PDB file of C-alpha atoms in Angstrom:
ATOM      1  CA  GLU A   1      15.448 -21.284  23.106  1.00 81.00           C
ATOM      2  CA  PRO A   2      13.919 -18.263  21.373  1.00 84.00           C
ATOM      3  CA  GLU A   3      10.438 -18.726  19.975  1.00 93.00           C
ATOM      4  CA  VAL A   4       7.803 -16.938  17.994  1.00 96.00           C
ATOM      5  CA  THR A   5       4.910 -15.827  20.166  1.00 97.00           C
ATOM      6  CA  GLN A   6       1.378 -14.952  19.141  1.00 98.00           C
ATOM      7  CA  THR A   7      -1.538 -13.275  20.880  1.00 97.00           C
ATOM      8  CA  PRO A   8      -4.322 -13.895  21.491  1.00 97.00           C
ATOM      9  CA  SER A   9      -4.430 -17.676  21.393  1.00 97.00           C
ATOM     10  CA  HIS A  10      -8.140 -17.566  20.553  1.00 97.00           C
ATOM     11  CA  GLN A  11     -10.167 -14.678  19.147  1.00 97.00           C
ATOM     12  CA  VAL A  12     -13.927 -14.760  18.697  1.00 98.00           C
ATOM     13  CA  THR A  13     -15.510 -11.990  16.655  1.00 97.00           C
ATOM     14  CA  GLN A  14     -18.696 -11.082  14.874  1.00 97.00           C
ATOM     15  CA  MET A  15     -18.842 -11.048  11.101  1.00 97.00           C
ATOM     16  CA  GLY A  16     -17.925  -7.628   9.751  1.00 97.00           C
ATOM     17  CA  GLN A  17     -15.718  -6.691  12.689  1.00 97.00           C
ATOM     18  CA  GLU A  18     -12.030  -5.857  12.426  1.00 98.00           C
ATOM     19  CA  VAL A  19      -9.477  -8.067  14.111  1.00 98.00           C
ATOM     20  CA  ILE A  20      -5.774  -7.652  14.703  1.00 97.00           C
ATOM     21  CA  LEU A  21      -3.625 -10.697  15.291  1.00 98.00           C
ATOM     22  CA  ARG A  22      -0.279 -10.095  16.913  1.00 97.00           C
ATOM     23  CA  CYS A  23       3.051 -11.847  16.599  1.00 97.00           C
ATOM     24  CA  VAL A  24       6.484 -11.322  18.069  1.00 97.00           C
ATOM     25  CA  PRO A  25       9.024 -12.981  15.776  1.00 95.00           C
ATOM     26  CA  ILE A  26      12.412 -14.222  16.964  1.00 93.00           C
ATOM     27  CA  SER A  27      14.559 -11.156  17.538  1.00 90.00           C
ATOM     28  CA  ASN A  28      17.337 -11.563  14.962  1.00 87.00           C
ATOM     29  CA  HIS A  29      15.061 -12.820  12.210  1.00 90.00           C
ATOM     30  CA  LEU A  30      14.527 -10.708   9.122  1.00 88.00           C
ATOM     31  CA  TYR A  31      11.772 -12.437   7.148  1.00 91.00           C
ATOM     32  CA  PHE A  32       8.246 -12.687   8.460  1.00 93.00           C
ATOM     33  CA  TYR A  33       5.210 -14.602   7.251  1.00 95.00           C
ATOM     34  CA  TRP A  34       1.570 -15.221   7.910  1.00 97.00           C
ATOM     35  CA  TYR A  35      -0.101 -18.522   7.078  1.00 97.00           C
ATOM     36  CA  ARG A  36      -3.558 -19.807   7.801  1.00 97.00           C
ATOM     37  CA  GLN A  37      -5.034 -23.261   8.250  1.00 97.00           C
ATOM     38  CA  ILE A  38      -8.756 -23.835   7.984  1.00 97.00           C
ATOM     39  CA  LEU A  39      -9.802 -26.773  10.152  1.00 94.00           C
ATOM     40  CA  GLY A  40      -9.046 -30.046   8.396  1.00 91.00           C
ATOM     41  CA  GLN A  41      -7.249 -28.369   5.519  1.00 94.00           C
ATOM     42  CA  LYS A  42      -3.672 -27.619   4.611  1.00 95.00           C
ATOM     43  CA  VAL A  43      -1.545 -24.737   5.772  1.00 96.00           C
ATOM     44  CA  GLU A  44      -1.798 -21.899   3.234  1.00 96.00           C
ATOM     45  CA  PHE A  45       0.606 -19.032   2.649  1.00 94.00           C
ATOM     46  CA  LEU A  46      -0.861 -15.541   3.034  1.00 96.00           C
ATOM     47  CA  VAL A  47       1.966 -13.007   2.937  1.00 94.00           C
ATOM     48  CA  SER A  48       5.696 -12.526   3.373  1.00 92.00           C
ATOM     49  CA  PHE A  49       7.309  -9.383   4.730  1.00 92.00           C
ATOM     50  CA  TYR A  50      10.896  -8.205   4.518  1.00 89.00           C
ATOM     51  CA  ASN A  51      12.617  -4.879   4.992  1.00 87.00           C
ATOM     52  CA  ASN A  52       9.368  -3.262   6.118  1.00 90.00           C
ATOM     53  CA  GLU A  53       7.375  -4.134   3.070  1.00 92.00           C
ATOM     54  CA  ILE A  54       5.351  -6.961   1.617  1.00 93.00           C
ATOM     55  CA  SER A  55       7.508  -9.270  -0.499  1.00 90.00           C
ATOM     56  CA  GLU A  56       4.844 -11.558  -1.801  1.00 89.00           C
ATOM     57  CA  LYS A  57       1.194 -12.268  -1.147  1.00 91.00           C
ATOM     58  CA  SER A  58      -1.186 -15.016  -2.145  1.00 91.00           C
ATOM     59  CA  GLU A  59      -4.607 -14.745  -3.770  1.00 92.00           C
ATOM     60  CA  ILE A  60      -6.136 -15.139  -0.307  1.00 94.00           C
ATOM     61  CA  PHE A  61      -4.492 -11.914   0.884  1.00 96.00           C
ATOM     62  CA  ASP A  62      -6.984  -9.475  -0.622  1.00 94.00           C
ATOM     63  CA  ASP A  63      -7.774  -5.860   0.290  1.00 95.00           C
ATOM     64  CA  GLN A  64      -9.351  -6.963   3.549  1.00 96.00           C
ATOM     65  CA  PHE A  65      -5.953  -8.001   4.862  1.00 97.00           C
ATOM     66  CA  SER A  66      -2.993  -5.874   5.850  1.00 97.00           C
ATOM     67  CA  VAL A  67       0.248  -6.397   7.731  1.00 97.00           C
ATOM     68  CA  GLU A  68       2.397  -4.079   9.734  1.00 94.00           C
ATOM     69  CA  ARG A  69       5.562  -4.083  11.780  1.00 92.00           C
ATOM     70  CA  PRO A  70       4.835  -1.008  13.854  1.00 84.00           C
ATOM     71  CA  ASP A  71       7.662  -1.000  16.355  1.00 84.00           C
ATOM     72  CA  GLY A  72      10.484  -3.300  15.289  1.00 78.00           C
ATOM     73  CA  SER A  73       9.298  -6.211  17.379  1.00 86.00           C
ATOM     74  CA  ASN A  74       5.600  -6.821  16.755  1.00 93.00           C
ATOM     75  CA  PHE A  75       4.280  -8.078  13.434  1.00 96.00           C
ATOM     76  CA  THR A  76       0.528  -7.774  13.003  1.00 97.00           C
ATOM     77  CA  LEU A  77      -2.108  -9.111  10.655  1.00 98.00           C
ATOM     78  CA  LYS A  78      -5.285  -7.061  10.363  1.00 98.00           C
ATOM     79  CA  ILE A  79      -8.516  -8.294   8.836  1.00 97.00           C
ATOM     80  CA  ARG A  80     -10.705  -5.260   8.205  1.00 96.00           C
ATOM     81  CA  SER A  81     -14.148  -6.811   7.906  1.00 95.00           C
ATOM     82  CA  THR A  82     -14.183 -10.463   8.888  1.00 97.00           C
ATOM     83  CA  LYS A  83     -16.197 -13.062   7.019  1.00 96.00           C
ATOM     84  CA  LEU A  84     -17.351 -16.461   8.219  1.00 97.00           C
ATOM     85  CA  GLU A  85     -14.796 -18.091   5.925  1.00 96.00           C
ATOM     86  CA  ASP A  86     -11.956 -16.269   7.698  1.00 97.00           C
ATOM     87  CA  SER A  87     -12.403 -18.679  10.603  1.00 98.00           C
ATOM     88  CA  ALA A  88      -9.105 -20.529  10.778  1.00 98.00           C
ATOM     89  CA  MET A  89      -5.877 -20.924  12.680  1.00 98.00           C
ATOM     90  CA  TYR A  90      -3.462 -18.149  11.769  1.00 98.00           C
ATOM     91  CA  PHE A  91       0.238 -18.869  12.129  1.00 98.00           C
ATOM     92  CA  CYS A  92       3.014 -16.334  12.152  1.00 97.00           C
ATOM     93  CA  ALA A  93       6.493 -17.494  11.134  1.00 95.00           C
ATOM     94  CA  SER A  94       9.933 -15.986  10.904  1.00 93.00           C
ATOM     95  CA  THR A  95      13.268 -16.983   9.476  1.00 89.00           C
ATOM     96  CA  PRO A  96      16.792 -15.695   9.957  1.00 84.00           C
ATOM     97  CA  PRO A  97      19.047 -14.024   7.376  1.00 79.00           C
ATOM     98  CA  GLY A  98      19.167 -16.286   4.326  1.00 71.00           C
ATOM     99  CA  GLY A  99      15.424 -16.230   4.130  1.00 66.00           C
ATOM    100  CA  GLY A 100      13.267 -19.036   2.905  1.00 61.00           C
ATOM    101  CA  TYR A 101      16.085 -21.410   2.160  1.00 68.00           C
ATOM    102  CA  ASN A 102      16.200 -21.852   5.905  1.00 75.00           C
ATOM    103  CA  GLU A 103      13.772 -23.312   8.369  1.00 84.00           C
ATOM    104  CA  GLN A 104      10.777 -21.167   9.183  1.00 90.00           C
ATOM    105  CA  PHE A 105       9.914 -21.020  12.862  1.00 93.00           C
ATOM    106  CA  PHE A 106       6.204 -20.996  13.535  1.00 96.00           C
ATOM    107  CA  GLY A 107       4.334 -19.451  16.422  1.00 97.00           C
ATOM    108  CA  PRO A 108       1.649 -21.416  18.276  1.00 97.00           C
ATOM    109  CA  GLY A 109      -1.111 -19.765  16.255  1.00 97.00           C
ATOM    110  CA  THR A 110      -4.234 -17.720  16.891  1.00 98.00           C
ATOM    111  CA  ARG A 111      -7.527 -19.508  16.439  1.00 98.00           C
ATOM    112  CA  LEU A 112      -9.958 -17.038  14.866  1.00 98.00           C
ATOM    113  CA  THR A 113     -13.652 -17.828  15.091  1.00 98.00           C
ATOM    114  CA  VAL A 114     -16.013 -15.577  13.132  1.00 97.00           C
ATOM    115  CA  LEU A 115     -19.656 -15.827  14.147  1.00 97.00           C
TER     116      LEU A 115
ATOM    117  CA  ARG B   1       0.759 -23.789 -10.468  1.00 73.00           C
ATOM    118  CA  LYS B   2       2.523 -24.611  -7.225  1.00 79.00           C
ATOM    119  CA  GLU B   3       1.215 -27.788  -5.663  1.00 89.00           C
ATOM    120  CA  VAL B   4       2.419 -30.391  -3.233  1.00 94.00           C
ATOM    121  CA  GLU B   5       0.583 -33.704  -3.104  1.00 95.00           C
ATOM    122  CA  GLN B   6       0.673 -36.294  -0.342  1.00 95.00           C
ATOM    123  CA  ASP B   7      -1.181 -39.455   0.503  1.00 88.00           C
ATOM    124  CA  PRO B   8      -3.439 -38.304   3.367  1.00 86.00           C
ATOM    125  CA  GLY B   9      -3.376 -41.653   5.161  1.00 86.00           C
ATOM    126  CA  PRO B  10      -4.051 -42.408   7.899  1.00 92.00           C
ATOM    127  CA  PHE B  11      -1.207 -44.814   8.386  1.00 94.00           C
ATOM    128  CA  ASN B  12      -1.862 -47.030  11.414  1.00 96.00           C
ATOM    129  CA  VAL B  13       1.255 -48.962  12.381  1.00 97.00           C
ATOM    130  CA  PRO B  14       2.471 -50.891  15.435  1.00 97.00           C
ATOM    131  CA  GLU B  15       5.362 -49.680  17.526  1.00 98.00           C
ATOM    132  CA  GLY B  16       8.665 -50.660  15.980  1.00 97.00           C
ATOM    133  CA  ALA B  17       7.363 -50.641  12.415  1.00 97.00           C
ATOM    134  CA  THR B  18       9.023 -48.900   9.505  1.00 97.00           C
ATOM    135  CA  VAL B  19       6.787 -46.513   7.612  1.00 97.00           C
ATOM    136  CA  ALA B  20       7.379 -44.470   4.469  1.00 96.00           C
ATOM    137  CA  PHE B  21       5.636 -41.327   3.259  1.00 95.00           C
ATOM    138  CA  ASN B  22       5.759 -39.979  -0.270  1.00 95.00           C
ATOM    139  CA  CYS B  23       5.201 -36.571  -1.737  1.00 95.00           C
ATOM    140  CA  THR B  24       5.234 -35.059  -5.216  1.00 95.00           C
ATOM    141  CA  TYR B  25       5.600 -31.417  -6.170  1.00 93.00           C
ATOM    142  CA  SER B  26       4.618 -29.592  -9.308  1.00 90.00           C
ATOM    143  CA  ASN B  27       7.468 -27.269 -10.190  1.00 77.00           C
ATOM    144  CA  SER B  28      10.864 -28.520 -11.280  1.00 73.00           C
ATOM    145  CA  ALA B  29      12.455 -25.186 -10.370  1.00 75.00           C
ATOM    146  CA  SER B  30      11.693 -25.738  -6.691  1.00 72.00           C
ATOM    147  CA  GLN B  31      14.496 -24.699  -4.399  1.00 76.00           C
ATOM    148  CA  SER B  32      14.120 -26.111  -0.914  1.00 88.00           C
ATOM    149  CA  PHE B  33      12.331 -29.049   0.580  1.00 92.00           C
ATOM    150  CA  PHE B  34      11.302 -29.862   4.104  1.00 94.00           C
ATOM    151  CA  TRP B  35       9.362 -32.303   6.222  1.00 96.00           C
ATOM    152  CA  TYR B  36       7.444 -30.662   9.043  1.00 96.00           C
ATOM    153  CA  ARG B  37       5.527 -32.391  11.771  1.00 97.00           C
ATOM    154  CA  GLN B  38       2.213 -31.097  13.079  1.00 97.00           C
ATOM    155  CA  ASP B  39       0.523 -32.351  16.220  1.00 96.00           C
ATOM    156  CA  CYS B  40      -3.223 -31.912  16.554  1.00 92.00           C
ATOM    157  CA  ARG B  41      -4.153 -28.195  16.686  1.00 88.00           C
ATOM    158  CA  LYS B  42      -0.503 -27.165  17.058  1.00 94.00           C
ATOM    159  CA  GLU B  43       1.909 -25.294  14.859  1.00 96.00           C
ATOM    160  CA  PRO B  44       4.077 -27.029  12.243  1.00 96.00           C
ATOM    161  CA  LYS B  45       7.569 -27.831  13.474  1.00 95.00           C
ATOM    162  CA  LEU B  46      10.519 -28.665  11.285  1.00 93.00           C
ATOM    163  CA  LEU B  47      11.402 -32.332  11.307  1.00 96.00           C
ATOM    164  CA  MET B  48      14.157 -32.119   8.737  1.00 94.00           C
ATOM    165  CA  SER B  49      15.285 -30.380   5.599  1.00 91.00           C
ATOM    166  CA  VAL B  50      15.653 -32.574   2.523  1.00 92.00           C
ATOM    167  CA  TYR B  51      18.858 -32.426   0.517  1.00 86.00           C
ATOM    168  CA  SER B  52      19.562 -33.695  -2.977  1.00 86.00           C
ATOM    169  CA  SER B  53      21.961 -36.311  -1.685  1.00 86.00           C
ATOM    170  CA  GLY B  54      19.453 -37.586   0.848  1.00 88.00           C
ATOM    171  CA  ASN B  55      19.921 -37.159   4.557  1.00 93.00           C
ATOM    172  CA  GLU B  56      19.382 -39.022   7.764  1.00 94.00           C
ATOM    173  CA  ASP B  57      18.649 -37.891  11.304  1.00 94.00           C
ATOM    174  CA  GLY B  58      18.474 -40.779  13.724  1.00 96.00           C
ATOM    175  CA  ARG B  59      15.459 -42.905  12.796  1.00 97.00           C
ATOM    176  CA  PHE B  60      14.393 -40.525  10.036  1.00 98.00           C
ATOM    177  CA  THR B  61      15.655 -40.599   6.450  1.00 97.00           C
ATOM    178  CA  ALA B  62      14.628 -38.154   3.756  1.00 97.00           C
ATOM    179  CA  GLN B  63      15.206 -38.579   0.028  1.00 96.00           C
ATOM    180  CA  LEU B  64      14.749 -36.201  -2.876  1.00 94.00           C
ATOM    181  CA  ASN B  65      14.416 -37.165  -6.534  1.00 92.00           C
ATOM    182  CA  ARG B  66      14.456 -33.974  -8.567  1.00 89.00           C
ATOM    183  CA  ALA B  67      13.977 -35.746 -11.888  1.00 89.00           C
ATOM    184  CA  SER B  68      10.734 -37.301 -10.673  1.00 91.00           C
ATOM    185  CA  GLN B  69       9.812 -34.315  -8.455  1.00 92.00           C
ATOM    186  CA  TYR B  70       9.396 -36.709  -5.584  1.00 93.00           C
ATOM    187  CA  ILE B  71      10.278 -36.541  -1.885  1.00 95.00           C
ATOM    188  CA  SER B  72      10.119 -39.316   0.667  1.00 96.00           C
ATOM    189  CA  LEU B  73      10.382 -39.736   4.418  1.00 97.00           C
ATOM    190  CA  LEU B  74      11.228 -43.032   6.077  1.00 97.00           C
ATOM    191  CA  ILE B  75      10.678 -43.575   9.784  1.00 98.00           C
ATOM    192  CA  ARG B  76      12.324 -46.633  11.301  1.00 98.00           C
ATOM    193  CA  ASP B  77      11.461 -48.224  14.640  1.00 98.00           C
ATOM    194  CA  SER B  78       8.294 -46.138  15.094  1.00 98.00           C
ATOM    195  CA  LYS B  79       7.553 -44.805  18.571  1.00 98.00           C
ATOM    196  CA  LEU B  80       4.192 -43.881  20.057  1.00 98.00           C
ATOM    197  CA  SER B  81       5.444 -40.292  20.123  1.00 97.00           C
ATOM    198  CA  ASP B  82       5.823 -40.314  16.339  1.00 98.00           C
ATOM    199  CA  SER B  83       2.031 -40.147  16.041  1.00 97.00           C
ATOM    200  CA  ALA B  84       1.344 -36.861  14.236  1.00 97.00           C
ATOM    201  CA  THR B  85       0.643 -35.444  10.800  1.00 97.00           C
ATOM    202  CA  TYR B  86       3.694 -35.199   8.552  1.00 97.00           C
ATOM    203  CA  LEU B  87       3.733 -32.268   6.181  1.00 97.00           C
ATOM    204  CA  CYS B  88       5.701 -32.198   2.957  1.00 96.00           C
ATOM    205  CA  VAL B  89       6.732 -28.599   2.349  1.00 94.00           C
ATOM    206  CA  VAL B  90       8.363 -26.933  -0.653  1.00 92.00           C
ATOM    207  CA  ASN B  91       9.843 -23.513  -1.234  1.00 88.00           C
ATOM    208  CA  PHE B  92       9.192 -22.986  -4.931  1.00 79.00           C
ATOM    209  CA  GLY B  93      11.861 -20.391  -5.263  1.00 67.00           C
ATOM    210  CA  GLY B  94      13.222 -17.120  -4.023  1.00 63.00           C
ATOM    211  CA  SER B  95      14.815 -16.035  -0.824  1.00 60.00           C
ATOM    212  CA  GLN B  96      11.458 -14.751   0.380  1.00 65.00           C
ATOM    213  CA  GLY B  97      10.681 -18.388   0.769  1.00 71.00           C
ATOM    214  CA  ASN B  98       6.957 -18.635   1.102  1.00 82.00           C
ATOM    215  CA  LEU B  99       6.311 -22.268   1.757  1.00 89.00           C
ATOM    216  CA  ILE B 100       3.766 -24.437  -0.011  1.00 91.00           C
ATOM    217  CA  PHE B 101       2.425 -27.214   2.173  1.00 95.00           C
ATOM    218  CA  GLY B 102       1.004 -30.578   1.316  1.00 96.00           C
ATOM    219  CA  LYS B 103      -2.155 -31.545   3.128  1.00 95.00           C
ATOM    220  CA  GLY B 104      -0.195 -33.908   5.330  1.00 95.00           C
ATOM    221  CA  THR B 105      -0.101 -37.607   6.035  1.00 95.00           C
ATOM    222  CA  LYS B 106      -1.485 -38.715   9.355  1.00 95.00           C
ATOM    223  CA  LEU B 107       0.479 -41.349  11.253  1.00 97.00           C
ATOM    224  CA  SER B 108      -0.874 -43.245  14.214  1.00 97.00           C
ATOM    225  CA  VAL B 109       1.535 -45.564  16.040  1.00 97.00           C
ATOM    226  CA  LYS B 110      -0.184 -48.125  18.261  1.00 96.00           C
ATOM    227  CA  PRO B 111       1.272 -50.106  21.165  1.00 95.00           C
TER     228      PRO B 111
END
């Protein structure tokens, strides 16, 4: 069964450093998302991406964040200058044609720890 | 404001029990509704979509009341493997479908 994959599974970084989180969505999916979950809190929407551009972004997704689909398979989330409060689990998700009315398939997540 | 509220629990029940979870959402124009399950430190996984007419999948029954902006999940004959956090999830509109999650209700099924 196809699945969303994410790398790395755990990333530790120093405050102020840039990080890139990588995702490979399911191959025939068209809509891509990033969510985050701070430990003990709810899953929060960050950004949606369709047709090679951002569709919608939340208040969390400020200028420090960017997304890219550089090669038709990878979907990346970049945090330019990490803060302590960026420590969280970051989930990538994708959904097939039909978009958000359908199930979103989540990757296993990248645990980001900012020291 | 787009919000999804759930009773956080925990619900501690014996095997074989029936347990019900409730959820309310803030926007009457909401389009799609889901229950996801999340195991500790894992990704959310779809348990079932919730349809206006209500729907059942084995031991799981989901109901939607649009007038009251209320969603429920009923689990019959609980199994140990049902222990997890159950997330009420709403797509507040649009095909882009960014999901708004409730904080989740933790279920612990004991032998």
